[in-house]
Amino acid sequence: MQTSAELLQAQRLLELIRKRVSGPLVIMEVCGTHTTAVSRYGLRPLLEPLRLLSGPGCPVCVTSPGDLERMIALAGSDAVVATFGDLLRLPGSGGSLEQAQADGAEVRVVYSPLDAVRLAADKRDRPVVFLGVGFETTAPGLALAVKQAAKEGLDNFYLYSCLKTIVPALNALLAGNSPELDGMLLPGHVSCVIGRQAQDFVASVHGVPAAVAGFTESDILLGLAAVILMIEKEEPGVVNAYPRVVREEGNVLAQSLLSEVFGTADAEWRGLGSIPGSGLTLRPEFARHDAALHFNLPEPQTAQEATEPCRCGDVLRGAILPPECALFAGRCTPLSPFGPCMVSSEGACAAYYRYERKKGAIPA
Amino acid sequence: MEYSGNSREINLTLVPQAGAGDWVLVHAGLALQIIEEATALETLALLEELDADIG
Ligand code: SF4
């Protein structure tokens, strides 16, 4: 709930922004939680002619169709599959985890990855596979879980890692330079782990002003105001507008935990394709917990996305807004989703459907 | 650890400096950082740094 002081601050920031923005500026909110918050606070119409585009920062949404297929294959094996709830309804070419569950697969939703380790301790005669989907915010918890399983000698605990890192993705997005961006709002919780300074390249290499922002209305407006002032002064930088939890160097303990347990590999992103060095895979010391090495999984299918009517890939690149997809709110709704962006609580299509459809800003 | 009025077990491995009464940012049961509650004034100071004529 917002206090009246916060509301007052949000109002002041909104006025500042509206006073400064006269022409069309395009700012990408990289993080899916920002997309959802911006829609929930109803900020988009208030900020016009400033345009806010969604980015690739929704971990469930950027999971590649091939990875989803392999996760469903894991659920169809003799393993117990443990996952966060967001993945369940994700539609793939071979159905969803929820359908696999209805067909008899044992799929358990857990609150923390350590719950999956406990499950493995209780079920020593069954393999337990945790489906690891997430960015740097989620990866430390999985690193701890793997270390715990190794310590307890739980050979039946496996991680299927679809973990991704945001810095190579931002680099790829900005180097591709489509769409043309005037500024960026950087993810607050990822930054809490990697730190502000790790993202300096957004301004120093690509010349795009950016701010690390939090998730309340004033947090988001503060981040936007900082970006707009940098655009105006033509002095691109990367500002920390979320100092409550983001430090210059991030959480160093979490970073060393990540490099102790994971190495990097190329990873396939829905919408962005393969990005060098953007995936986290288990180091050889933890190979016996690596599901990718122990299960017979289907080979990645390429070029699958191009034939899909769902345009999540374009949404995740900031190429279109959800209502520009022909299926949005017609054939594709949260009850019968066509793509991950309509399923995930951080998905842009779900956010637009929930908060922006009825307000007349967008034709349904 | 209390979370929105409910008690829950939180892993503090990555923020060993956290003490009783500290607020922490938690993701999937794991504390990632101590929250230092900035006042509205501090936050506005950031903008003033960028822009002299705000307010
Ligand atoms: S509206 Fe549905 S089909 Fe269209 S891009 Fe979003 S998730 Fe995909």
Short mmCIF file of C-alpha atoms and ligand atoms in Angstrom, two decimals:
data_model
loop_
_atom_site.label_atom_id
_atom_site.label_comp_id
_atom_site.label_asym_id
_atom_site.label_seq_id
_atom_site.Cartn_x
_atom_site.Cartn_y
_atom_site.Cartn_z
CA MET A 1 0.00 0.00 0.00
CA GLN A 2 1.24 3.48 -0.75
CA THR A 3 1.59 6.12 1.93
CA SER A 4 0.46 9.66 1.19
CA ALA A 5 4.12 10.78 1.12
CA GLU A 6 4.83 8.22 -1.58
CA LEU A 7 1.78 9.30 -3.57
CA LEU A 8 2.91 12.90 -3.36
CA GLN A 9 6.36 11.93 -4.54
CA ALA A 10 4.94 9.89 -7.41
CA GLN A 11 2.86 12.88 -8.43
CA ARG A 12 5.83 15.24 -8.37
CA LEU A 13 7.89 12.83 -10.43
CA LEU A 14 5.09 12.37 -12.94
CA GLU A 15 4.81 16.15 -13.33
CA LEU A 16 8.55 16.45 -13.81
CA ILE A 17 8.49 13.79 -16.51
CA ARG A 18 5.46 15.23 -18.31
CA LYS A 19 7.06 18.67 -18.31
CA ARG A 20 10.22 17.28 -19.90
CA VAL A 21 8.84 14.92 -22.52
CA SER A 22 7.49 16.74 -25.53
CA GLY A 23 8.40 14.37 -28.34
CA PRO A 24 8.20 10.63 -28.76
CA LEU A 25 10.85 8.95 -26.63
CA VAL A 26 11.22 5.19 -26.43
CA ILE A 27 12.35 3.60 -23.17
CA MET A 28 12.52 -0.15 -22.66
CA GLU A 29 11.56 -1.63 -19.30
CA VAL A 30 13.77 -4.71 -19.48
CA CYS A 31 12.24 -6.54 -16.54
CA GLY A 32 8.91 -8.36 -16.66
CA THR A 33 8.07 -7.27 -13.12
CA HIS A 34 8.46 -3.66 -14.28
CA THR A 35 6.14 -4.33 -17.24
CA THR A 36 3.50 -5.68 -14.89
CA ALA A 37 3.92 -2.84 -12.39
CA VAL A 38 3.76 -0.13 -15.10
CA SER A 39 0.51 -1.65 -16.38
CA ARG A 40 -0.93 -2.06 -12.89
CA TYR A 41 -0.26 1.58 -11.95
CA GLY A 42 -1.78 2.64 -15.28
CA LEU A 43 1.33 4.66 -16.13
CA ARG A 44 1.49 4.13 -19.90
CA PRO A 45 -1.33 6.53 -20.93
CA LEU A 46 -0.13 9.10 -18.36
CA LEU A 47 3.39 9.12 -19.79
CA GLU A 48 2.53 9.65 -23.45
CA PRO A 49 4.16 10.62 -25.83
CA LEU A 50 6.82 8.64 -23.99
CA ARG A 51 6.56 5.03 -25.14
CA LEU A 52 7.52 2.19 -22.82
CA LEU A 53 8.48 -1.05 -24.54
CA SER A 54 8.72 -4.44 -22.85
CA GLY A 55 11.97 -6.34 -22.95
CA PRO A 56 13.42 -9.81 -22.51
CA GLY A 57 13.36 -9.78 -18.67
CA CYS A 58 10.66 -12.40 -18.09
CA PRO A 59 12.51 -15.67 -17.44
CA VAL A 60 9.59 -17.97 -18.18
CA CYS A 61 8.84 -16.08 -21.41
CA VAL A 62 12.38 -16.28 -22.82
CA THR A 63 12.62 -20.03 -22.16
CA SER A 64 13.10 -21.54 -25.61
CA PRO A 65 10.52 -23.92 -27.12
CA GLY A 66 13.27 -26.58 -27.22
CA ASP A 67 13.95 -26.26 -23.48
CA LEU A 68 10.23 -26.47 -22.75
CA GLU A 69 10.01 -29.62 -24.84
CA ARG A 70 12.87 -31.15 -22.85
CA MET A 71 11.28 -30.20 -19.53
CA ILE A 72 8.05 -31.90 -20.60
CA ALA A 73 10.08 -34.96 -21.64
CA LEU A 74 11.62 -34.97 -18.14
CA ALA A 75 8.14 -34.93 -16.63
CA GLY A 76 7.30 -37.93 -18.82
CA SER A 77 10.28 -39.90 -17.50
CA ASP A 78 10.42 -41.79 -14.21
CA ALA A 79 11.57 -38.59 -12.45
CA VAL A 80 9.67 -36.42 -10.00
CA VAL A 81 9.82 -32.93 -11.48
CA ALA A 82 9.96 -29.92 -9.14
CA THR A 83 9.32 -26.40 -10.38
CA PHE A 84 8.09 -22.93 -9.53
CA GLY A 85 4.40 -22.58 -10.37
CA ASP A 86 4.85 -20.17 -13.27
CA LEU A 87 6.07 -22.89 -15.63
CA LEU A 88 3.12 -25.23 -15.28
CA ARG A 89 0.82 -23.83 -17.91
CA LEU A 90 3.46 -22.83 -20.44
CA PRO A 91 2.20 -24.17 -23.77
CA GLY A 92 4.68 -26.08 -25.92
CA SER A 93 4.31 -28.09 -29.09
CA GLY A 94 4.02 -31.24 -26.98
CA GLY A 95 1.51 -29.84 -24.46
CA SER A 96 2.34 -28.32 -21.08
CA LEU A 97 3.67 -29.56 -17.75
CA GLU A 98 0.13 -29.25 -16.43
CA GLN A 99 -1.10 -31.65 -19.11
CA ALA A 100 1.79 -34.00 -18.38
CA GLN A 101 0.68 -33.89 -14.75
CA ALA A 102 -2.89 -34.71 -15.72
CA ASP A 103 -1.49 -37.65 -17.71
CA GLY A 104 0.10 -39.04 -14.57
CA ALA A 105 3.53 -37.33 -14.40
CA GLU A 106 4.61 -36.33 -10.91
CA VAL A 107 5.11 -32.55 -11.06
CA ARG A 108 5.57 -30.76 -7.76
CA VAL A 109 5.36 -27.00 -7.30
CA VAL A 110 7.84 -25.81 -4.67
CA TYR A 111 8.42 -22.47 -2.98
CA SER A 112 12.19 -22.74 -2.74
CA PRO A 113 14.78 -24.90 -4.55
CA LEU A 114 15.82 -26.27 -1.15
CA ASP A 115 12.33 -27.81 -0.89
CA ALA A 116 13.26 -29.87 -3.95
CA VAL A 117 16.42 -31.08 -2.19
CA ARG A 118 14.27 -32.18 0.76
CA LEU A 119 12.01 -33.99 -1.67
CA ALA A 120 15.05 -35.84 -3.03
CA ALA A 121 16.04 -36.80 0.51
CA ASP A 122 12.54 -38.22 1.10
CA LYS A 123 12.44 -40.11 -2.18
CA ARG A 124 15.86 -41.70 -2.42
CA ASP A 125 14.58 -44.31 -4.88
CA ARG A 126 13.34 -41.74 -7.44
CA PRO A 127 15.24 -39.11 -9.39
CA VAL A 128 14.06 -35.59 -8.51
CA VAL A 129 14.70 -32.93 -11.16
CA PHE A 130 14.40 -29.23 -10.45
CA LEU A 131 13.53 -27.18 -13.53
CA GLY A 132 15.80 -24.17 -13.19
CA VAL A 133 14.34 -21.20 -14.99
CA GLY A 134 15.41 -17.70 -14.01
CA PHE A 135 18.07 -15.01 -14.04
CA GLU A 136 20.74 -13.97 -11.54
CA THR A 137 18.03 -13.43 -8.92
CA THR A 138 17.02 -17.09 -8.99
CA ALA A 139 20.39 -18.71 -9.77
CA PRO A 140 21.97 -18.29 -6.29
CA GLY A 141 19.15 -20.31 -4.70
CA LEU A 142 19.73 -23.09 -7.20
CA ALA A 143 23.47 -22.99 -6.62
CA LEU A 144 22.83 -23.45 -2.88
CA ALA A 145 20.42 -26.31 -3.56
CA VAL A 146 22.96 -28.15 -5.74
CA LYS A 147 25.69 -27.66 -3.13
CA GLN A 148 23.36 -28.93 -0.42
CA ALA A 149 22.47 -32.03 -2.45
CA ALA A 150 26.17 -32.68 -3.12
CA LYS A 151 26.94 -32.28 0.59
CA GLU A 152 24.22 -34.73 1.58
CA GLY A 153 25.28 -37.17 -1.15
CA LEU A 154 21.84 -37.04 -2.77
CA ASP A 155 22.72 -38.56 -6.14
CA ASN A 156 19.06 -38.58 -7.08
CA PHE A 157 18.84 -34.75 -7.12
CA TYR A 158 19.25 -33.13 -10.53
CA LEU A 159 19.05 -29.64 -11.92
CA TYR A 160 17.87 -28.98 -15.46
CA SER A 161 19.38 -25.55 -15.98
CA CYS A 162 17.73 -23.04 -18.26
CA LEU A 163 19.27 -20.28 -16.12
CA LYS A 164 20.23 -17.18 -18.02
CA THR A 165 22.19 -14.01 -17.36
CA ILE A 166 20.91 -10.59 -18.31
CA VAL A 167 24.13 -8.76 -19.27
CA PRO A 168 24.87 -10.76 -22.48
CA ALA A 169 21.19 -10.41 -23.45
CA LEU A 170 21.27 -6.62 -23.04
CA ASN A 171 24.49 -6.52 -25.05
CA ALA A 172 22.95 -8.58 -27.85
CA LEU A 173 19.79 -6.49 -27.84
CA LEU A 174 21.65 -3.17 -27.91
CA ALA A 175 24.24 -4.31 -30.46
CA GLY A 176 21.43 -5.45 -32.76
CA ASN A 177 20.05 -1.95 -32.26
CA SER A 178 16.49 -2.90 -33.00
CA PRO A 179 14.35 -1.32 -31.84
CA GLU A 180 15.87 2.16 -31.59
CA LEU A 181 15.93 2.90 -27.86
CA ASP A 182 16.40 6.28 -26.18
CA GLY A 183 16.79 4.78 -22.73
CA MET A 184 16.46 1.72 -20.55
CA LEU A 185 15.02 0.85 -17.16
CA LEU A 186 17.24 -1.89 -15.71
CA PRO A 187 15.95 -4.74 -13.53
CA GLY A 188 16.06 -4.03 -9.80
CA HIS A 189 16.31 -7.53 -8.38
CA VAL A 190 18.89 -8.82 -10.87
CA SER A 191 20.90 -5.67 -10.08
CA CYS A 192 20.71 -6.48 -6.40
CA VAL A 193 22.89 -9.51 -7.21
CA ILE A 194 25.11 -8.22 -10.05
CA GLY A 195 25.38 -4.59 -8.90
CA ARG A 196 24.96 -1.29 -10.70
CA GLN A 197 28.49 -1.06 -12.06
CA ALA A 198 28.19 -4.33 -14.02
CA GLN A 199 25.72 -2.51 -16.28
CA ASP A 200 27.82 0.58 -17.05
CA PHE A 201 28.34 -0.78 -20.58
CA VAL A 202 24.75 0.12 -21.49
CA ALA A 203 25.81 3.78 -21.52
CA SER A 204 29.58 3.55 -22.06
CA VAL A 205 29.50 1.08 -24.97
CA HIS A 206 26.05 1.59 -26.44
CA GLY A 207 25.43 5.24 -25.52
CA VAL A 208 22.02 4.48 -24.03
CA PRO A 209 21.16 6.20 -20.73
CA ALA A 210 19.73 3.80 -18.17
CA ALA A 211 18.58 3.59 -14.57
CA VAL A 212 18.30 0.65 -12.20
CA ALA A 213 14.79 0.95 -10.79
CA GLY A 214 12.66 -0.56 -8.04
CA PHE A 215 9.05 -1.63 -8.27
CA THR A 216 6.80 0.87 -6.50
CA GLU A 217 5.15 3.60 -8.51
CA SER A 218 7.63 6.23 -7.31
CA ASP A 219 10.57 3.85 -7.82
CA ILE A 220 9.62 3.41 -11.47
CA LEU A 221 8.92 7.11 -12.02
CA LEU A 222 12.21 8.03 -10.34
CA GLY A 223 14.08 5.69 -12.68
CA LEU A 224 12.29 7.15 -15.70
CA ALA A 225 12.92 10.72 -14.54
CA ALA A 226 16.63 9.98 -14.16
CA VAL A 227 16.77 8.51 -17.69
CA ILE A 228 14.86 11.45 -19.17
CA LEU A 229 17.19 13.99 -17.55
CA MET A 230 20.20 12.15 -18.97
CA ILE A 231 18.62 12.08 -22.44
CA GLU A 232 17.95 15.82 -22.20
CA LYS A 233 21.51 16.60 -21.17
CA GLU A 234 22.92 14.15 -23.69
CA GLU A 235 25.01 12.66 -20.91
CA PRO A 236 24.30 8.92 -20.94
CA GLY A 237 25.11 7.11 -17.73
CA VAL A 238 23.79 4.24 -15.63
CA VAL A 239 22.13 5.62 -12.51
CA ASN A 240 21.15 3.66 -9.43
CA ALA A 241 17.59 4.77 -8.71
CA TYR A 242 17.01 1.82 -6.35
CA PRO A 243 19.69 2.37 -3.69
CA ARG A 244 17.53 0.68 -1.04
CA VAL A 245 18.69 -2.72 -2.25
CA VAL A 246 21.14 -2.18 -5.11
CA ARG A 247 24.80 -1.55 -4.31
CA GLU A 248 27.60 -0.61 -6.68
CA GLU A 249 29.18 -4.05 -6.61
CA GLY A 250 26.01 -6.06 -5.94
CA ASN A 251 26.07 -9.07 -3.63
CA VAL A 252 29.64 -10.34 -3.86
CA LEU A 253 28.88 -13.52 -1.91
CA ALA A 254 26.12 -14.42 -4.35
CA GLN A 255 28.43 -13.73 -7.30
CA SER A 256 31.18 -16.01 -5.97
CA LEU A 257 28.61 -18.70 -5.21
CA LEU A 258 27.44 -18.50 -8.82
CA SER A 259 30.93 -18.83 -10.24
CA GLU A 260 31.71 -21.69 -7.86
CA VAL A 261 28.75 -23.77 -9.08
CA PHE A 262 28.10 -22.57 -12.63
CA GLY A 263 30.08 -21.99 -15.80
CA THR A 264 28.69 -20.11 -18.78
CA ALA A 265 27.50 -21.50 -22.09
CA ASP A 266 25.60 -20.24 -25.11
CA ALA A 267 21.88 -20.25 -24.50
CA GLU A 268 18.81 -20.14 -26.70
CA TRP A 269 16.35 -17.33 -25.89
CA ARG A 270 12.84 -17.16 -27.26
CA GLY A 271 12.76 -14.09 -29.46
CA LEU A 272 16.47 -13.31 -29.26
CA GLY A 273 17.95 -16.55 -30.58
CA SER A 274 21.22 -17.98 -29.35
CA ILE A 275 23.25 -15.56 -27.21
CA PRO A 276 26.91 -16.42 -26.53
CA GLY A 277 27.79 -16.90 -22.86
CA SER A 278 24.27 -16.12 -21.60
CA GLY A 279 23.46 -19.51 -20.06
CA LEU A 280 24.52 -20.95 -16.72
CA THR A 281 25.41 -24.65 -16.67
CA LEU A 282 26.74 -26.77 -13.82
CA ARG A 283 30.53 -27.03 -13.49
CA PRO A 284 32.10 -30.50 -13.99
CA GLU A 285 32.42 -30.92 -10.17
CA PHE A 286 28.63 -30.99 -10.03
CA ALA A 287 28.12 -33.08 -13.20
CA ARG A 288 26.39 -35.88 -11.32
CA HIS A 289 23.55 -33.46 -10.54
CA ASP A 290 23.22 -32.25 -14.14
CA ALA A 291 19.94 -33.49 -15.63
CA ALA A 292 21.12 -32.62 -19.16
CA LEU A 293 23.84 -35.29 -18.81
CA HIS A 294 21.76 -38.02 -17.16
CA PHE A 295 18.52 -38.07 -19.07
CA ASN A 296 17.88 -38.85 -22.69
CA LEU A 297 16.37 -35.60 -23.88
CA PRO A 298 15.04 -34.61 -27.31
CA GLU A 299 17.43 -32.66 -29.52
CA PRO A 300 16.74 -28.94 -29.80
CA GLN A 301 14.40 -28.13 -32.65
CA THR A 302 15.41 -24.97 -34.44
CA ALA A 303 13.28 -22.63 -36.52
CA GLN A 304 10.24 -23.81 -34.62
CA GLU A 305 9.34 -20.32 -33.56
CA ALA A 306 9.02 -18.86 -37.03
CA THR A 307 5.97 -20.98 -37.78
CA GLU A 308 4.13 -20.11 -34.56
CA PRO A 309 1.29 -17.63 -34.79
CA CYS A 310 2.23 -16.36 -31.30
CA ARG A 311 4.42 -13.25 -31.46
CA CYS A 312 5.97 -13.49 -28.00
CA GLY A 313 9.41 -13.35 -29.61
CA ASP A 314 8.63 -9.91 -31.07
CA VAL A 315 7.16 -8.75 -27.75
CA LEU A 316 10.32 -9.84 -25.90
CA ARG A 317 12.52 -7.92 -28.34
CA GLY A 318 10.42 -4.81 -27.94
CA ALA A 319 9.49 -5.01 -31.63
CA ILE A 320 5.74 -4.94 -30.95
CA LEU A 321 3.41 -4.29 -28.03
CA PRO A 322 1.06 -7.16 -27.07
CA PRO A 323 -2.11 -5.66 -28.62
CA GLU A 324 -0.33 -5.67 -31.99
CA CYS A 325 -0.48 -9.47 -31.95
CA ALA A 326 -3.53 -10.61 -33.92
CA LEU A 327 -4.38 -13.24 -31.31
CA PHE A 328 -4.23 -10.87 -28.30
CA ALA A 329 -7.40 -10.99 -26.19
CA GLY A 330 -9.19 -12.86 -28.96
CA ARG A 331 -7.91 -16.38 -29.33
CA CYS A 332 -5.17 -15.81 -26.75
CA THR A 333 -6.27 -15.06 -23.17
CA PRO A 334 -4.90 -16.06 -19.76
CA LEU A 335 -7.47 -18.89 -19.69
CA SER A 336 -6.39 -20.27 -23.03
CA PRO A 337 -2.90 -18.89 -23.59
CA PHE A 338 -1.08 -19.35 -26.89
CA GLY A 339 2.30 -18.22 -25.66
CA PRO A 340 4.37 -17.76 -22.53
CA CYS A 341 3.89 -13.97 -22.45
CA MET A 342 0.20 -14.61 -21.68
CA VAL A 343 0.98 -17.28 -19.06
CA SER A 344 3.68 -15.87 -16.82
CA SER A 345 2.77 -13.43 -14.08
CA GLU A 346 5.66 -11.34 -15.44
CA GLY A 347 4.56 -11.69 -19.06
CA ALA A 348 3.79 -8.53 -21.03
CA CYS A 349 0.70 -9.97 -22.74
CA ALA A 350 -0.74 -11.04 -19.37
CA ALA A 351 -0.06 -7.57 -17.93
CA TYR A 352 -1.72 -5.78 -20.86
CA TYR A 353 -4.65 -8.19 -20.76
CA ARG A 354 -5.20 -7.73 -17.07
CA TYR A 355 -4.67 -4.03 -16.60
CA GLU A 356 -4.78 -2.14 -19.87
CA ARG A 357 -7.43 -3.80 -21.99
CA LYS A 358 -10.53 -2.20 -20.50
CA LYS A 359 -9.18 1.30 -20.22
CA GLY A 360 -9.77 2.22 -23.82
CA ALA A 361 -6.07 2.79 -24.37
CA ILE A 362 -5.85 -0.39 -26.38
CA PRO A 363 -8.37 -1.90 -28.75
CA ALA A 364 -9.32 -5.32 -27.44
CA MET B 1 11.45 -14.18 9.94
CA GLU B 2 8.12 -12.50 9.38
CA TYR B 3 6.73 -12.07 5.90
CA SER B 4 3.56 -10.05 5.39
CA GLY B 5 2.48 -11.14 8.84
CA ASN B 6 3.39 -14.81 8.32
CA SER B 7 6.48 -16.44 9.69
CA ARG B 8 8.61 -18.26 7.19
CA GLU B 9 12.02 -19.84 7.11
CA ILE B 10 14.48 -17.65 5.22
CA ASN B 11 18.00 -18.65 4.24
CA LEU B 12 20.51 -15.93 5.24
CA THR B 13 23.67 -17.49 3.75
CA LEU B 14 24.21 -14.62 1.34
CA VAL B 15 23.58 -11.79 3.82
CA PRO B 16 25.48 -12.98 6.92
CA GLN B 17 25.62 -9.41 8.22
CA ALA B 18 21.80 -9.27 8.60
CA GLY B 19 20.66 -9.03 12.20
CA ALA B 20 17.36 -9.17 14.05
CA GLY B 21 15.09 -6.33 12.96
CA ASP B 22 16.77 -5.88 9.56
CA TRP B 23 14.58 -5.91 6.47
CA VAL B 24 15.86 -8.17 3.73
CA LEU B 25 14.97 -8.66 0.08
CA VAL B 26 13.94 -12.31 -0.33
CA HIS B 27 13.62 -14.31 -3.52
CA ALA B 28 12.31 -17.91 -3.38
CA GLY B 29 13.25 -18.30 0.28
CA LEU B 30 16.74 -16.85 -0.06
CA ALA B 31 17.69 -13.41 1.29
CA LEU B 32 19.64 -11.48 -1.36
CA GLN B 33 20.26 -8.08 0.22
CA ILE B 34 19.58 -5.95 3.27
CA ILE B 35 17.09 -3.21 2.57
CA GLU B 36 18.33 0.20 3.62
CA GLU B 37 15.18 2.23 3.78
CA ALA B 38 16.04 5.45 1.99
CA THR B 39 13.88 8.38 2.97
CA ALA B 40 11.93 10.31 0.38
CA LEU B 41 14.46 13.10 0.85
CA GLU B 42 17.41 10.91 -0.04
CA THR B 43 15.65 9.68 -3.14
CA LEU B 44 14.83 13.19 -4.24
CA ALA B 45 18.44 14.15 -3.62
CA LEU B 46 19.39 11.78 -6.39
CA LEU B 47 17.25 13.72 -8.82
CA GLU B 48 18.57 17.03 -7.58
CA GLU B 49 22.02 15.76 -8.38
CA LEU B 50 20.90 15.29 -11.96
CA ASP B 51 18.81 18.35 -12.22
CA ALA B 52 19.06 21.63 -10.39
CA ASP B 53 15.58 23.02 -10.98
CA ILE B 54 13.32 20.24 -9.73
CA GLY B 55 10.46 20.95 -7.35
S1 SF4 C 1 -1.05 -12.27 -27.22
FE1 SF4 C 1 -0.74 -14.48 -26.97
S2 SF4 C 1 -0.25 -15.20 -29.00
FE2 SF4 C 1 0.06 -13.00 -29.03
S3 SF4 C 1 2.20 -12.68 -28.49
FE3 SF4 C 1 1.06 -12.62 -26.58
S4 SF4 C 1 1.15 -14.70 -25.78
FE4 SF4 C 1 1.69 -14.81 -27.96
#
